[in-house]
PDB file of C-alpha atoms in Angstrom:
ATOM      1  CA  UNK A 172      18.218  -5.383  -4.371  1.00 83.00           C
ATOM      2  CA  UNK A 173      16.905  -7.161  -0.959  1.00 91.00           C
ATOM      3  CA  UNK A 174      17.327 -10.699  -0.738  1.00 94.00           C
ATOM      4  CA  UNK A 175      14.965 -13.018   1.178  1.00 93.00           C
ATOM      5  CA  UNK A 176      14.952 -16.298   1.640  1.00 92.00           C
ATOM      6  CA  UNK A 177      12.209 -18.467   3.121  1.00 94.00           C
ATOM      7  CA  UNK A 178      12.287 -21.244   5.414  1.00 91.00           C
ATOM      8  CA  UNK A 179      10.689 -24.704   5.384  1.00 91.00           C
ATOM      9  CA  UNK A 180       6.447 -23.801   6.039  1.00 93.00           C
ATOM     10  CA  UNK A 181       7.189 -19.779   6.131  1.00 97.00           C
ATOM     11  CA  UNK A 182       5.526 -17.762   3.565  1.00 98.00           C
ATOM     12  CA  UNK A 183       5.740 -14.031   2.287  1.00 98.00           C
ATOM     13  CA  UNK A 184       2.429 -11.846   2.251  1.00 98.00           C
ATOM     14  CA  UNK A 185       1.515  -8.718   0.422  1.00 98.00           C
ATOM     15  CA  UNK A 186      -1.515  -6.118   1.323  1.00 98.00           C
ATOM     16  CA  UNK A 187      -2.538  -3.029   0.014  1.00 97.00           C
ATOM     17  CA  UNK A 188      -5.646  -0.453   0.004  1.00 95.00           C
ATOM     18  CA  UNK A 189      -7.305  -0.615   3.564  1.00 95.00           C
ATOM     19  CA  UNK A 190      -8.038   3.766   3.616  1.00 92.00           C
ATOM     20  CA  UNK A 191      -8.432   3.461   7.478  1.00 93.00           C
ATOM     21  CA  UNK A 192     -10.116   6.433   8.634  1.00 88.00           C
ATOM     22  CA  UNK A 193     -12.500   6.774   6.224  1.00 84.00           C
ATOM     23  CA  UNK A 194     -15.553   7.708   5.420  1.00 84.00           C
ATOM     24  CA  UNK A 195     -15.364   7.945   8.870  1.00 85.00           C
ATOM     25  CA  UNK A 196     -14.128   6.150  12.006  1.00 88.00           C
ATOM     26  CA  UNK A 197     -17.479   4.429  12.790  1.00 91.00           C
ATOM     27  CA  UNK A 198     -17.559   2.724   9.310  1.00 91.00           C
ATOM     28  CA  UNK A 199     -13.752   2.364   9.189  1.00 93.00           C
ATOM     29  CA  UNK A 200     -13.485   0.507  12.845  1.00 95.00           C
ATOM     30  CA  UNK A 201     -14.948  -2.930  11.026  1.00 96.00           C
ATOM     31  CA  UNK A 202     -12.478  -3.305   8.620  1.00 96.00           C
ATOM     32  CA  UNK A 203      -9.784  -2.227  10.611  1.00 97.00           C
ATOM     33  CA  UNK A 204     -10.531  -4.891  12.725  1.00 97.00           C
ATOM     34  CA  UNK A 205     -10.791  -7.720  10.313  1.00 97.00           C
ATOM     35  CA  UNK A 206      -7.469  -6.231   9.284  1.00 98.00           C
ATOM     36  CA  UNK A 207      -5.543  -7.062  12.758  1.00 98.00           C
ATOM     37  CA  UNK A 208      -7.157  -9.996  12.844  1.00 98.00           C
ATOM     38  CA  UNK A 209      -5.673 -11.089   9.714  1.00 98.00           C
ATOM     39  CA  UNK A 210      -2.332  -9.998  10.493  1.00 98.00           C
ATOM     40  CA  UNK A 211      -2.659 -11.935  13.760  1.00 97.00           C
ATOM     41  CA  UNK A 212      -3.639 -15.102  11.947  1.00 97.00           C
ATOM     42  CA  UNK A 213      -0.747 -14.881   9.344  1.00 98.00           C
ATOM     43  CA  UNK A 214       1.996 -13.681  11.703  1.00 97.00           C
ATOM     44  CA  UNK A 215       2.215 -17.611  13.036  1.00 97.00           C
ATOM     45  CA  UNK A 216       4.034 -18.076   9.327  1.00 97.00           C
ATOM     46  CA  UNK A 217       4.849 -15.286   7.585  1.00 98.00           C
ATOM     47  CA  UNK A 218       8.837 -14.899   7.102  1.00 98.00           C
ATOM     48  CA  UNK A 219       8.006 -11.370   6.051  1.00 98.00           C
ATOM     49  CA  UNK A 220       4.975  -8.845   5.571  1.00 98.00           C
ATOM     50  CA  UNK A 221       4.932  -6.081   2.616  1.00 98.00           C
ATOM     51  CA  UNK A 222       2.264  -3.438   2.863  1.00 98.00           C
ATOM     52  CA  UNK A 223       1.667  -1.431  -0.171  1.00 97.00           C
ATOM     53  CA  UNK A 224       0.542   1.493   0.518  1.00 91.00           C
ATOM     54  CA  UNK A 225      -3.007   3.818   1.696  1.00 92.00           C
ATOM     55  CA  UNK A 226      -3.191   1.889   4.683  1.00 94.00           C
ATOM     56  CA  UNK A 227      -4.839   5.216   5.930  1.00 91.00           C
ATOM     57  CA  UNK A 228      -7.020   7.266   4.554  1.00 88.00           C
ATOM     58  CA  UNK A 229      -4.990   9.981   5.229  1.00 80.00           C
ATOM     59  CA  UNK A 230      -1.928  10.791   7.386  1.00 77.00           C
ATOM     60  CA  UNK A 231       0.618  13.582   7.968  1.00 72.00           C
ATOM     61  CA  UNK A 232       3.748  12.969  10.501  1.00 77.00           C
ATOM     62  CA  UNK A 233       3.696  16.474  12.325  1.00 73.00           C
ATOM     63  CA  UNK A 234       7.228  16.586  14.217  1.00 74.00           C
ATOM     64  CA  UNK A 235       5.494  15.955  17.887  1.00 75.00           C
ATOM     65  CA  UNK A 236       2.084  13.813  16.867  1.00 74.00           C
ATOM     66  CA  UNK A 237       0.549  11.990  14.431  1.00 76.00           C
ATOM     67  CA  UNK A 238      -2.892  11.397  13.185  1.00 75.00           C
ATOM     68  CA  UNK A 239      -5.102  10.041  16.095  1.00 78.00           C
ATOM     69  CA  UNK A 240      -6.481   6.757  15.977  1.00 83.00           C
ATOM     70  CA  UNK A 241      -5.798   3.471  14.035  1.00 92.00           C
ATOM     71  CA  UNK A 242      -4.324   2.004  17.619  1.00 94.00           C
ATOM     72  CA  UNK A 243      -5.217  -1.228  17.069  1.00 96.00           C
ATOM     73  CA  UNK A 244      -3.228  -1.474  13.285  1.00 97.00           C
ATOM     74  CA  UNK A 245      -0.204   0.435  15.066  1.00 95.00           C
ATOM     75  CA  UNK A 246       0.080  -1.429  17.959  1.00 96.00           C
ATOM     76  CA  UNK A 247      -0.405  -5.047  16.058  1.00 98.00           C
ATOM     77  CA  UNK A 248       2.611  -4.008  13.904  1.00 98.00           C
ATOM     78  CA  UNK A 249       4.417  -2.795  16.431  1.00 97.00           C
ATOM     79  CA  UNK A 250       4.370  -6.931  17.719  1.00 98.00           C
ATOM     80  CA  UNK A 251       4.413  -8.415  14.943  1.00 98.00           C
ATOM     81  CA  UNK A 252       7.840  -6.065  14.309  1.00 98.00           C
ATOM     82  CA  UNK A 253       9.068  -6.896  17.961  1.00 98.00           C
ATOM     83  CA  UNK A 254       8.727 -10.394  17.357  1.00 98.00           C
ATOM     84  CA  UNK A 255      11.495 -10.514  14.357  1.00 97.00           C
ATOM     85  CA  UNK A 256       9.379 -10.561  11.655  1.00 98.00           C
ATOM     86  CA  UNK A 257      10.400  -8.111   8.980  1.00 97.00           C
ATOM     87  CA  UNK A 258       7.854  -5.619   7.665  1.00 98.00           C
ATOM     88  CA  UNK A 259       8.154  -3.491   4.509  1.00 98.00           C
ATOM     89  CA  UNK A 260       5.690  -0.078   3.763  1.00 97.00           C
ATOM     90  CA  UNK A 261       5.117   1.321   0.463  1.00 96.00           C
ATOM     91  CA  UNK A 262       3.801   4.567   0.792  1.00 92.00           C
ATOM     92  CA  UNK A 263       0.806   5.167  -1.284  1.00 88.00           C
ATOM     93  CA  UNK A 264      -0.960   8.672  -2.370  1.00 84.00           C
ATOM     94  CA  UNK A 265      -2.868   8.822   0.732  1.00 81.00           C
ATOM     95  CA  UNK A 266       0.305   8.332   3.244  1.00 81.00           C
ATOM     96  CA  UNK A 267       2.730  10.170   0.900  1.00 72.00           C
ATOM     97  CA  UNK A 268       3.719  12.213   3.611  1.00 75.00           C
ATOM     98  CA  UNK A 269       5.390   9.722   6.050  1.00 78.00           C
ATOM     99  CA  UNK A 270       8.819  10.649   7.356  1.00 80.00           C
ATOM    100  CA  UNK A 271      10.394   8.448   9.984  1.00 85.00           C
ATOM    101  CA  UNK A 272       7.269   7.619  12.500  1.00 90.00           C
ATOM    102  CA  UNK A 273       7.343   4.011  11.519  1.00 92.00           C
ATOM    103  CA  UNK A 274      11.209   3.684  10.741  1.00 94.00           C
ATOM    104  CA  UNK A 275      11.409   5.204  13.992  1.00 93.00           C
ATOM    105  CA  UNK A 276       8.607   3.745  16.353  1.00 93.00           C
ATOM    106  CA  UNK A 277       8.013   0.670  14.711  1.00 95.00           C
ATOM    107  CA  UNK A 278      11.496  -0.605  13.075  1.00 97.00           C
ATOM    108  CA  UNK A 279       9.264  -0.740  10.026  1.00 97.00           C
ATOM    109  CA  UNK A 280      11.207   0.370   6.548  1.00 96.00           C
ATOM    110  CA  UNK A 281       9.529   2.575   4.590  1.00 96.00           C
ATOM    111  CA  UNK A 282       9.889   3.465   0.518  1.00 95.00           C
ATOM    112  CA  UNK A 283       8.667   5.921  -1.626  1.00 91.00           C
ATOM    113  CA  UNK A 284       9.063   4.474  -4.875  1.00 92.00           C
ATOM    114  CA  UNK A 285       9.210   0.836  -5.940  1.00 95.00           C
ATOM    115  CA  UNK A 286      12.001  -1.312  -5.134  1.00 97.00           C
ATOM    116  CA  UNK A 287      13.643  -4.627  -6.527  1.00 97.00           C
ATOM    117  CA  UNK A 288      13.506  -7.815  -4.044  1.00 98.00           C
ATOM    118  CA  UNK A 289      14.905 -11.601  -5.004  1.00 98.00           C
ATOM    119  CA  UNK A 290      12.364 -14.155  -2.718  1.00 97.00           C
ATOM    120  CA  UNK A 291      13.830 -17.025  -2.665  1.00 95.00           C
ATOM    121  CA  UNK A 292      15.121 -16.629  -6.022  1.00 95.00           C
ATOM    122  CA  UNK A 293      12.407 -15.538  -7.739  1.00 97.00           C
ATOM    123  CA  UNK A 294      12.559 -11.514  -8.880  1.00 98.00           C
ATOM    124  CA  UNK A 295       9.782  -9.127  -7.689  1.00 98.00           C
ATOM    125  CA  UNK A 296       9.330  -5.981  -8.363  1.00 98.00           C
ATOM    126  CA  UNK A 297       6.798  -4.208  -6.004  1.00 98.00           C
ATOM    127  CA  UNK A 298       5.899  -0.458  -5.180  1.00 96.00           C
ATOM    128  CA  UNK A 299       2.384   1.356  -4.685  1.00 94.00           C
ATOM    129  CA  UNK A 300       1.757   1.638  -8.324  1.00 89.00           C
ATOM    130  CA  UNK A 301       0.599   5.799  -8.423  1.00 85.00           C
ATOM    131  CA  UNK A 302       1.671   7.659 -11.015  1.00 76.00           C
ATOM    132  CA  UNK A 303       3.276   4.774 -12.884  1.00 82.00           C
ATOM    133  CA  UNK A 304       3.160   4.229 -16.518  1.00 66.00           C
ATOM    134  CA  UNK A 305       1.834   5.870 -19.055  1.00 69.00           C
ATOM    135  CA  UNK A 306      -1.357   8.658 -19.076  1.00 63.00           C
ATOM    136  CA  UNK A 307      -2.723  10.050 -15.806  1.00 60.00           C
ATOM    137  CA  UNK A 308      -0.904  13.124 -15.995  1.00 56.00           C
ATOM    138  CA  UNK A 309      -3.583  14.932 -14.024  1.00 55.00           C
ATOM    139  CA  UNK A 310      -2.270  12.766 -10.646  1.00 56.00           C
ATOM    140  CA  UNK A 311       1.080  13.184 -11.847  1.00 56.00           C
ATOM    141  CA  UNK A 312       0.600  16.743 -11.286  1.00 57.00           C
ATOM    142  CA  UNK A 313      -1.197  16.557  -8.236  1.00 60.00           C
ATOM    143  CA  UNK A 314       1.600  14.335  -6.218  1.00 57.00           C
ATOM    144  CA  UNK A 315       4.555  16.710  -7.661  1.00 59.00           C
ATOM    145  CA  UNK A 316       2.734  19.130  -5.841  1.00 53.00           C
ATOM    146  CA  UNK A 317       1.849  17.671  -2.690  1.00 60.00           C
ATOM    147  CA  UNK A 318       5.507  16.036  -2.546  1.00 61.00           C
ATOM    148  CA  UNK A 319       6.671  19.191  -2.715  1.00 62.00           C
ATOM    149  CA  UNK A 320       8.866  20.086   0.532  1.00 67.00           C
ATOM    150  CA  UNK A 321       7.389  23.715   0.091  1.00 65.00           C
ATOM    151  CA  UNK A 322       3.836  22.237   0.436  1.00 61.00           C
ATOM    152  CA  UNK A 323       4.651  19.974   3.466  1.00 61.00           C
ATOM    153  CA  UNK A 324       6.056  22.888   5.392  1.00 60.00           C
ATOM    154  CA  UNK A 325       3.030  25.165   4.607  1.00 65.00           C
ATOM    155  CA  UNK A 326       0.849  22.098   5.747  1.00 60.00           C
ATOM    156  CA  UNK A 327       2.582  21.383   9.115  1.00 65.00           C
ATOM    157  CA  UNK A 328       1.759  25.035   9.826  1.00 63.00           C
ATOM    158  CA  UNK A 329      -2.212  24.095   9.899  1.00 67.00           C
ATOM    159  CA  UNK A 330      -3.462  23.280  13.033  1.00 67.00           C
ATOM    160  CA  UNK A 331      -3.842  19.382  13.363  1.00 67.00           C
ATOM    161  CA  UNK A 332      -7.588  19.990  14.275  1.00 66.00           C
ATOM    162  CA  UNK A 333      -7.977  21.805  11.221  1.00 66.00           C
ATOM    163  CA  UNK A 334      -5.803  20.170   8.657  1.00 62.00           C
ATOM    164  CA  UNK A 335      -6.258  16.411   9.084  1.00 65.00           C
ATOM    165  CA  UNK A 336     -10.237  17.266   8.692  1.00 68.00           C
ATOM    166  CA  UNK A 337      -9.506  19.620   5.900  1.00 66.00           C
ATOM    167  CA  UNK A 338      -7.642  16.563   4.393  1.00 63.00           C
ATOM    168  CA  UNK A 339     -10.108  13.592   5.175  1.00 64.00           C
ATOM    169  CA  UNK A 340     -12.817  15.905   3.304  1.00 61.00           C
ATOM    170  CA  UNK A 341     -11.248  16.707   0.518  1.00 60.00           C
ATOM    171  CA  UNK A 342     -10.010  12.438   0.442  1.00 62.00           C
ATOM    172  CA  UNK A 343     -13.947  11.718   0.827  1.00 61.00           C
ATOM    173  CA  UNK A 344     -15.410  14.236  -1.244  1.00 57.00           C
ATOM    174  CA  UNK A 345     -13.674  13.009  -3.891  1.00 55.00           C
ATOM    175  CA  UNK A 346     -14.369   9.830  -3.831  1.00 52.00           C
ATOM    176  CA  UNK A 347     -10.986   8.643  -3.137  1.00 49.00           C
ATOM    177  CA  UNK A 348     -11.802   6.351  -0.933  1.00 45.00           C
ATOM    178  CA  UNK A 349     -14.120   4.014  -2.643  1.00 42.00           C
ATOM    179  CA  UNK A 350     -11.793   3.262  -5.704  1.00 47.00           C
ATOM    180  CA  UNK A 351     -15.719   2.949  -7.711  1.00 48.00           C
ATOM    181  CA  UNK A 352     -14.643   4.403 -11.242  1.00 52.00           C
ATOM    182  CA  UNK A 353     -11.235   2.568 -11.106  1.00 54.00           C
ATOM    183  CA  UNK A 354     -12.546  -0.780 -10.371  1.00 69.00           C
ATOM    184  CA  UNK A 355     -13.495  -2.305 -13.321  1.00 76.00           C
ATOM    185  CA  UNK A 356     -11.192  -4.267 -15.393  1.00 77.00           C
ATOM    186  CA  UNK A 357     -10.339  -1.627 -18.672  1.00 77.00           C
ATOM    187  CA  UNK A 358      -8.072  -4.651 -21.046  1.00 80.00           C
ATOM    188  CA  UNK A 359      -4.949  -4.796 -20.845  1.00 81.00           C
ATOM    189  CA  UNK A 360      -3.913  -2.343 -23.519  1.00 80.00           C
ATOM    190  CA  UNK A 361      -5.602   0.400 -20.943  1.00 79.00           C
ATOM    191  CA  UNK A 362      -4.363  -1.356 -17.393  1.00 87.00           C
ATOM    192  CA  UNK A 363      -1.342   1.765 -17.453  1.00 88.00           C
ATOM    193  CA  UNK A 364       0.104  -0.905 -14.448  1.00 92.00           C
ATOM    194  CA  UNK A 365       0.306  -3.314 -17.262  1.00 92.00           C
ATOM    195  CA  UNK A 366       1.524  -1.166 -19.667  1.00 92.00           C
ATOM    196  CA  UNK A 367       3.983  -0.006 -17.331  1.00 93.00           C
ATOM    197  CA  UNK A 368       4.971  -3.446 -16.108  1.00 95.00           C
ATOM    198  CA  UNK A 369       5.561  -4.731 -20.159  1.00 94.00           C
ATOM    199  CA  UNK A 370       8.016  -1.545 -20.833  1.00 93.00           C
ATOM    200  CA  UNK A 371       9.801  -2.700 -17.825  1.00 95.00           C
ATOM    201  CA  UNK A 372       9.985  -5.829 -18.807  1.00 96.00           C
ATOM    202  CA  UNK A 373      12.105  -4.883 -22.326  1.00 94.00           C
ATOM    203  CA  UNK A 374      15.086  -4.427 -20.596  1.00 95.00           C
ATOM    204  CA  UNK A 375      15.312  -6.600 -17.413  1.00 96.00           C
ATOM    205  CA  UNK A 376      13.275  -9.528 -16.584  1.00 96.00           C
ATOM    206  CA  UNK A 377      10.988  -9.867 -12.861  1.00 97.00           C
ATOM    207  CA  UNK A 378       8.649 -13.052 -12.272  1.00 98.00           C
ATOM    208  CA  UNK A 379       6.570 -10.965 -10.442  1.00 98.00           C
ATOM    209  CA  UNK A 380       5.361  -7.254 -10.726  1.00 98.00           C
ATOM    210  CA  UNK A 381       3.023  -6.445  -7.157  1.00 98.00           C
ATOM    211  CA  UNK A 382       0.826  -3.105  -7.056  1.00 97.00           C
ATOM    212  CA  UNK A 383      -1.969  -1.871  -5.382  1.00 95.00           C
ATOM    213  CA  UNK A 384      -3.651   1.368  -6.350  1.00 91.00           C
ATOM    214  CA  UNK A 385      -6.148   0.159  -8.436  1.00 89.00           C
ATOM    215  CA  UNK A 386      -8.729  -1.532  -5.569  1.00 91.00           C
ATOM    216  CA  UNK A 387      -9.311  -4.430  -8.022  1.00 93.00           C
ATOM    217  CA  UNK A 388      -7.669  -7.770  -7.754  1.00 96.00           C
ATOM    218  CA  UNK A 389      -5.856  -9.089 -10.754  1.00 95.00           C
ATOM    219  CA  UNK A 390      -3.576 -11.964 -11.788  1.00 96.00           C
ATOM    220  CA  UNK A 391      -2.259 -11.011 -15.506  1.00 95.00           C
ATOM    221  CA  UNK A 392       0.597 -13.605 -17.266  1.00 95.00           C
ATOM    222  CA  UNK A 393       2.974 -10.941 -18.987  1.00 94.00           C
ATOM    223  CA  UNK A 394       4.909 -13.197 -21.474  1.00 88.00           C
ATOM    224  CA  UNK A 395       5.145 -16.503 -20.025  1.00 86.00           C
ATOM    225  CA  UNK A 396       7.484 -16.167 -17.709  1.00 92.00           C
ATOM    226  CA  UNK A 397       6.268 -12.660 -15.530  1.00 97.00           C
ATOM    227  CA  UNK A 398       3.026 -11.947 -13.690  1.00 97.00           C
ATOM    228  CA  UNK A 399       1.485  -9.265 -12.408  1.00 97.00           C
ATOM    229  CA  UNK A 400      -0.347  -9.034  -9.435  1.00 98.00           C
ATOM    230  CA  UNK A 401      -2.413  -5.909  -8.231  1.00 97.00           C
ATOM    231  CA  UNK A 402      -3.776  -6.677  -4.538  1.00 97.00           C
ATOM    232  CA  UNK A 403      -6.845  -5.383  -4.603  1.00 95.00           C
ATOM    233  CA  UNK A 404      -8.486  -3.445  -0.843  1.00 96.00           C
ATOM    234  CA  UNK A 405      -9.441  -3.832   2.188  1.00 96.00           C
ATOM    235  CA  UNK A 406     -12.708  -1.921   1.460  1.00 93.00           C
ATOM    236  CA  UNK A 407     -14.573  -4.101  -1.234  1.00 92.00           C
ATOM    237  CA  UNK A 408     -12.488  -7.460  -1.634  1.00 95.00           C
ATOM    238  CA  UNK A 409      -9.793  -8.141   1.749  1.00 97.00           C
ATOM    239  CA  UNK A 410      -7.641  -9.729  -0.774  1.00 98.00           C
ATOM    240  CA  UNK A 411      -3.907 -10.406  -0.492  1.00 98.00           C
ATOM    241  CA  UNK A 412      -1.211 -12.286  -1.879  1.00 98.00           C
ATOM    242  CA  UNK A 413       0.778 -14.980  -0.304  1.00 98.00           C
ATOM    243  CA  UNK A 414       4.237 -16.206  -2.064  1.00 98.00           C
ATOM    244  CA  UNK A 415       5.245 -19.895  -0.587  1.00 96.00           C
ATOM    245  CA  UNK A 416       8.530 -19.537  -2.236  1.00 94.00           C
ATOM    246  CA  UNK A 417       7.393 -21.227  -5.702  1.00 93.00           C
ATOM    247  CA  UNK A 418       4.148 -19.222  -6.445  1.00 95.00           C
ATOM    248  CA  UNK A 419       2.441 -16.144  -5.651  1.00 97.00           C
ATOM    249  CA  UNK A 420      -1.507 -16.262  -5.525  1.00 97.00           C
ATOM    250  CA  UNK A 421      -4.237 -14.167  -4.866  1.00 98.00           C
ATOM    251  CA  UNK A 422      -6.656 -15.067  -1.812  1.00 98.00           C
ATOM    252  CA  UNK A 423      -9.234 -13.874   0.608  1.00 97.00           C
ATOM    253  CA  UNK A 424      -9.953 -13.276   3.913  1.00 97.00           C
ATOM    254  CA  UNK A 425     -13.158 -14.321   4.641  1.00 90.00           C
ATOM    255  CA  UNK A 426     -13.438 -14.108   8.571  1.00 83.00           C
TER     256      UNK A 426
END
């Protein structure tokens, strides 16, 4: 488990959901913007900056290049890295296939399933939220097969030309983008995050439970004592979360 602790007037902020790239880079450019300008508003007090995943709409780490574009996000991390403060990346099922760029080129840790973190005392637990919980056994399928090594390899054979706009079609086509049928609140007893969260719960205790995935901001009290959070996008809402070291809330950024 990571330990963090905040200072006097620091805080710790969460984002998730921003598919830059898609539908296309003309519609994407906007948002990406507002985007860098919120991480250059927060950076002045932000002790630490978790991102939770499908921060592109697609991307594939080929062993010599990467997916073009998104220069502005990059290079705005790449600062707000150089400048001490500690980032974290979830990846999500858009970015599955990371493997060392931003480790590498931006001293930015990256996981690839949920992890455990104590924040000034209080226990989170925080990951992407894909394929957690119970039902959706047709994505389950899907990511064992694209996480496949077999199926990376075969990829990386593609010319980038043809295989990032193979990829962003198949993304758009189906609607993966948009988040449309999964936003909408279902009730607990068919949130699967929830679910998933509560079974957790029966053996170790967490204040706070953080996801994305599901393009739709929610606050949920657990049992009292644990929330969960889900983050919402950067397509529909440009919500995040912001923990002062007592609470974690849900906000907006409206600029």
């Amino acid at each position: 488990m990571t330990t963090i602790n905040i200072s006097q007037g620091k805080k710790i902020y969460f984002a998730s959901d921003n598919h830059l790239g898609a539908p296309n880079h003309e519609q994407s450019l906007p948002r990406e913007k507002k985007f860098v300008a919120w991480l250059d508003e927060i950076k002045h007090d932000a002790a630490a900056i978790f991102l939770l995943g499908d921060l592109f709409d697609f991307w594939f780490e080929y062993k010599t290049v990467v997916p073009r574009g998104f220069t502005r996000t990059l290079g705005k991390l790449a600062e707000i890295s150089d400048s001490g403060i500690p980032l974290f990346y979830f990846v999500g099922n858009h970015d599955l296939w990371m493997h060392g760029y931003f480790e590498e080129e931006l001293n930015i840790p990256v996981f690839h399933q949920p992890e455990q973190f104590e924040i000034n005392g209080a226990s989170f637990f925080i990951g992407h939220g894909d394929g957690l919980g119970p039902g959706d056994f047709g994505f389950k399928r899907m990511k064992k097969f694209f996480t496949n090594p077999a199926a990376k390899w075969f990829f990386r054979w593609i010319h980038p030309d043809i295989g990032v706009r193979l990829a962003q079609y198949f993304s758009v086509e189906n609607k993966l983008i948009s988040g449309d049928d999964d936003a909408k609140f279902l009730g607990e007893d068919k949130e699967w995050l929830v679910q998933y969260a509560k079974r957790k719960l029966e053996t170790r205790h967490y204040d706070y439970f953080v996801f994305g995935h599901r393009h739709l901001p929610l606050e949920i009290d657990l049992n009292g004592n644990s929330k969960y959070v889900n983050l919402g996008d950067w397509i529909q809402y440009f919500t995040y979360a912001v923990f002062d070291g007592e609470r974690l809330l849900l906000e907006k950024f409206k600029r």
